[in-house]
PDB file of C-alpha atoms in Angstrom:
ATOM      1  CA  MET O 248      45.822 107.068  71.186  1.00 52.00           C
ATOM      2  CA  GLY O 249      49.222 108.483  72.092  1.00 54.00           C
ATOM      3  CA  HIS O 250      52.534 106.974  71.179  1.00 56.00           C
ATOM      4  CA  ALA O 251      55.329 106.455  73.626  1.00 54.00           C
ATOM      5  CA  VAL O 252      58.616 107.948  72.642  1.00 54.00           C
ATOM      6  CA  MET O 253      61.630 106.011  73.751  1.00 52.00           C
ATOM      7  CA  THR O 254      65.121 107.349  73.452  1.00 55.00           C
ATOM      8  CA  HIS O 255      68.012 104.982  73.513  1.00 54.00           C
ATOM      9  CA  ALA O 256      71.038 106.122  75.400  1.00 54.00           C
ATOM     10  CA  PRO O 257      74.307 104.849  73.997  1.00 60.00           C
ATOM     11  CA  THR O 258      75.447 101.845  75.943  1.00 80.00           C
ATOM     12  CA  GLN O 259      78.854 101.822  77.502  1.00 85.00           C
ATOM     13  CA  PRO O 260      80.814  98.617  77.936  1.00 89.00           C
ATOM     14  CA  SER O 261      81.421  97.436  81.484  1.00 91.00           C
ATOM     15  CA  GLU O 262      84.952  96.276  80.647  1.00 93.00           C
ATOM     16  CA  ILE O 263      87.642  96.913  78.085  1.00 94.00           C
ATOM     17  CA  HIS O 264      90.752  95.126  76.926  1.00 92.00           C
ATOM     18  CA  PRO O 265      93.838  97.330  76.608  1.00 90.00           C
ATOM     19  CA  HIS O 266      94.543  96.122  73.061  1.00 91.00           C
ATOM     20  CA  HIS O 267      91.307  97.875  72.020  1.00 93.00           C
ATOM     21  CA  LEU O 268      92.808 101.205  73.103  1.00 94.00           C
ATOM     22  CA  SER O 269      95.366 103.241  71.198  1.00 95.00           C
ATOM     23  CA  GLY O 270      98.925 102.855  72.469  1.00 94.00           C
ATOM     24  CA  PRO O 271      99.129 106.287  74.108  1.00 96.00           C
ATOM     25  CA  ILE O 272      95.729 105.866  75.812  1.00 96.00           C
ATOM     26  CA  ALA O 273      96.633 102.358  77.042  1.00 95.00           C
ATOM     27  CA  ASP O 274      99.900 103.724  78.448  1.00 95.00           C
ATOM     28  CA  GLN O 275      98.065 106.573  80.180  1.00 96.00           C
ATOM     29  CA  VAL O 276      95.499 104.143  81.633  1.00 96.00           C
ATOM     30  CA  ASN O 277      98.247 101.904  83.007  1.00 94.00           C
ATOM     31  CA  GLU O 278     100.040 104.872  84.526  1.00 96.00           C
ATOM     32  CA  LEU O 279      96.850 106.168  86.179  1.00 97.00           C
ATOM     33  CA  LEU O 280      95.934 102.714  87.532  1.00 95.00           C
ATOM     34  CA  ASP O 281      99.487 102.225  88.849  1.00 96.00           C
ATOM     35  CA  GLN O 282      99.211 105.584  90.643  1.00 97.00           C
ATOM     36  CA  ALA O 283      95.789 104.611  92.005  1.00 96.00           C
ATOM     37  CA  ASP O 284      97.236 101.348  93.347  1.00 94.00           C
ATOM     38  CA  GLN O 285     100.072 103.230  95.048  1.00 96.00           C
ATOM     39  CA  HIS O 286      97.615 105.621  96.695  1.00 96.00           C
ATOM     40  CA  ALA O 287      95.418 102.716  97.829  1.00 93.00           C
ATOM     41  CA  ASP O 288      98.466 100.927  99.267  1.00 91.00           C
ATOM     42  CA  ASN O 289      99.178 104.104 101.271  1.00 92.00           C
ATOM     43  CA  HIS O 290      95.549 104.308 102.446  1.00 94.00           C
ATOM     44  CA  ASN O 291      94.905 107.469 100.427  1.00 92.00           C
ATOM     45  CA  LEU O 292      91.595 106.201  99.100  1.00 92.00           C
ATOM     46  CA  THR O 293      90.297 109.589  97.963  1.00 94.00           C
ATOM     47  CA  ALA O 294      93.228 110.050  95.558  1.00 95.00           C
ATOM     48  CA  SER O 295      92.832 106.457  94.371  1.00 95.00           C
ATOM     49  CA  ALA O 296      89.121 106.991  93.689  1.00 94.00           C
ATOM     50  CA  LEU O 297      89.813 110.191  91.755  1.00 95.00           C
ATOM     51  CA  LEU O 298      92.319 108.373  89.556  1.00 96.00           C
ATOM     52  CA  HIS O 299      89.837 105.541  88.911  1.00 95.00           C
ATOM     53  CA  GLY O 300      87.326 108.206  87.868  1.00 95.00           C
ATOM     54  CA  GLN O 301      89.842 109.643  85.408  1.00 96.00           C
ATOM     55  CA  VAL O 302      90.377 106.206  83.879  1.00 96.00           C
ATOM     56  CA  ILE O 303      86.628 105.596  83.605  1.00 95.00           C
ATOM     57  CA  ARG O 304      86.167 108.868  81.718  1.00 94.00           C
ATOM     58  CA  LEU O 305      89.264 108.305  79.586  1.00 95.00           C
ATOM     59  CA  ILE O 306      88.262 104.873  78.311  1.00 94.00           C
ATOM     60  CA  GLY O 307      84.499 105.434  78.316  1.00 92.00           C
ATOM     61  CA  ILE O 308      83.351 102.417  80.265  1.00 92.00           C
ATOM     62  CA  ARG O 309      80.285 102.253  82.482  1.00 92.00           C
ATOM     63  CA  PRO O 310      81.255 103.411  85.976  1.00 93.00           C
ATOM     64  CA  PRO O 311      81.226 100.513  88.451  1.00 92.00           C
ATOM     65  CA  ALA O 312      78.780 100.846  91.345  1.00 89.00           C
ATOM     66  CA  GLU O 313      81.643 101.133  93.838  1.00 89.00           C
ATOM     67  CA  GLY O 314      83.723 103.246  91.433  1.00 88.00           C
ATOM     68  CA  GLU O 315      86.762 100.969  91.593  1.00 93.00           C
ATOM     69  CA  LEU O 316      88.387  99.276  88.629  1.00 95.00           C
ATOM     70  CA  ALA O 317      90.609  96.211  88.482  1.00 95.00           C
ATOM     71  CA  ARG O 318      93.053  94.895  85.901  1.00 95.00           C
ATOM     72  CA  CYS O 319      93.149  91.211  85.116  1.00 96.00           C
ATOM     73  CA  THR O 320      96.616  89.903  85.938  1.00 93.00           C
ATOM     74  CA  CYS O 321      95.767  86.287  85.110  1.00 90.00           C
ATOM     75  CA  GLN O 322      98.994  84.368  84.662  1.00 87.00           C
ATOM     76  CA  ALA O 323      97.338  81.861  82.313  1.00 87.00           C
ATOM     77  CA  CYS O 324      96.541  84.272  79.477  1.00 87.00           C
ATOM     78  CA  TYR O 325      97.623  87.825  80.387  1.00 85.00           C
ATOM     79  CA  CYS O 326      94.372  89.351  79.045  1.00 90.00           C
ATOM     80  CA  GLY O 327      94.768  92.647  80.954  1.00 92.00           C
ATOM     81  CA  CYS O 328      91.027  93.348  80.967  1.00 95.00           C
ATOM     82  CA  ILE O 329      89.970  96.471  82.902  1.00 96.00           C
ATOM     83  CA  PHE O 330      86.684  95.891  84.724  1.00 96.00           C
ATOM     84  CA  ASP O 331      84.569  96.434  87.854  1.00 95.00           C
ATOM     85  CA  ALA O 332      86.746  95.489  90.837  1.00 95.00           C
ATOM     86  CA  ALA O 333      83.715  94.112  92.686  1.00 95.00           C
ATOM     87  CA  LYS O 334      83.628  91.273  90.118  1.00 95.00           C
ATOM     88  CA  ALA O 335      87.298  90.344  90.493  1.00 95.00           C
ATOM     89  CA  ARG O 336      88.416  86.875  91.496  1.00 93.00           C
ATOM     90  CA  THR O 337      91.799  86.670  93.190  1.00 92.00           C
ATOM     91  CA  TYR O 338      94.327  83.966  93.924  1.00 89.00           C
ATOM     92  CA  LEU O 339      97.719  83.813  95.625  1.00 88.00           C
ATOM     93  CA  SER O 340     100.843  82.459  93.997  1.00 86.00           C
ATOM     94  CA  GLY O 341     103.316  82.368  96.821  1.00 86.00           C
ATOM     95  CA  THR O 342     102.867  85.759  98.452  1.00 90.00           C
ATOM     96  CA  VAL O 343     101.721  87.573  95.293  1.00 89.00           C
ATOM     97  CA  GLU O 344      98.015  88.191  94.742  1.00 90.00           C
ATOM     98  CA  PHE O 345      96.747  87.961  91.163  1.00 92.00           C
ATOM     99  CA  VAL O 346      93.394  89.120  89.800  1.00 94.00           C
ATOM    100  CA  GLN O 347      91.201  87.316  87.309  1.00 94.00           C
ATOM    101  CA  CYS O 348      88.342  88.917  85.394  1.00 95.00           C
ATOM    102  CA  ILE O 349      85.077  87.012  85.182  1.00 92.00           C
ATOM    103  CA  ARG O 350      85.936  85.481  81.805  1.00 93.00           C
ATOM    104  CA  CYS O 351      89.335  84.214  82.945  1.00 93.00           C
ATOM    105  CA  ALA O 352      87.888  82.833  86.175  1.00 92.00           C
ATOM    106  CA  ASP O 353      85.194  80.999  84.202  1.00 91.00           C
ATOM    107  CA  GLU O 354      87.508  79.699  81.479  1.00 90.00           C
ATOM    108  CA  HIS O 355      90.621  78.829  83.487  1.00 87.00           C
ATOM    109  CA  ARG O 356      90.181  79.470  87.196  1.00 84.00           C
ATOM    110  CA  LEU O 357      93.517  79.596  88.974  1.00 73.00           C
ATOM    111  CA  THR O 358      93.980  78.979  92.673  1.00 75.00           C
ATOM    112  CA  GLY O 359      97.742  79.425  93.069  1.00 69.00           C
ATOM    113  CA  ASP O 360      98.171  75.699  93.669  1.00 69.00           C
ATOM    114  CA  GLU O 361      98.938  74.935  90.024  1.00 63.00           C
TER     115      GLU O 361
END
């Protein structure tokens, strides 16, 4: 009787909180994501996607299916989590759109009407 050999690939997290990164890496991540946002605002989606790819490799998280990351900008806790943008929850406060990660949306969902 043969034995199956199973290898276990290291698992990568699907999200990361900036305070788990070193200061210089966190600063670089924020700079790259700011640049990606600027490119997306200018409809240069290829440049934005390339920058998201750089961030994914830099922080070592599992690449999202769509390749796009989001930062939690929850005004209730300021967690700053970086995660798969497809899982983001958003709300408007006046004319400003804020993003909540899954945890923030589950723990203290904001609607902008607070």
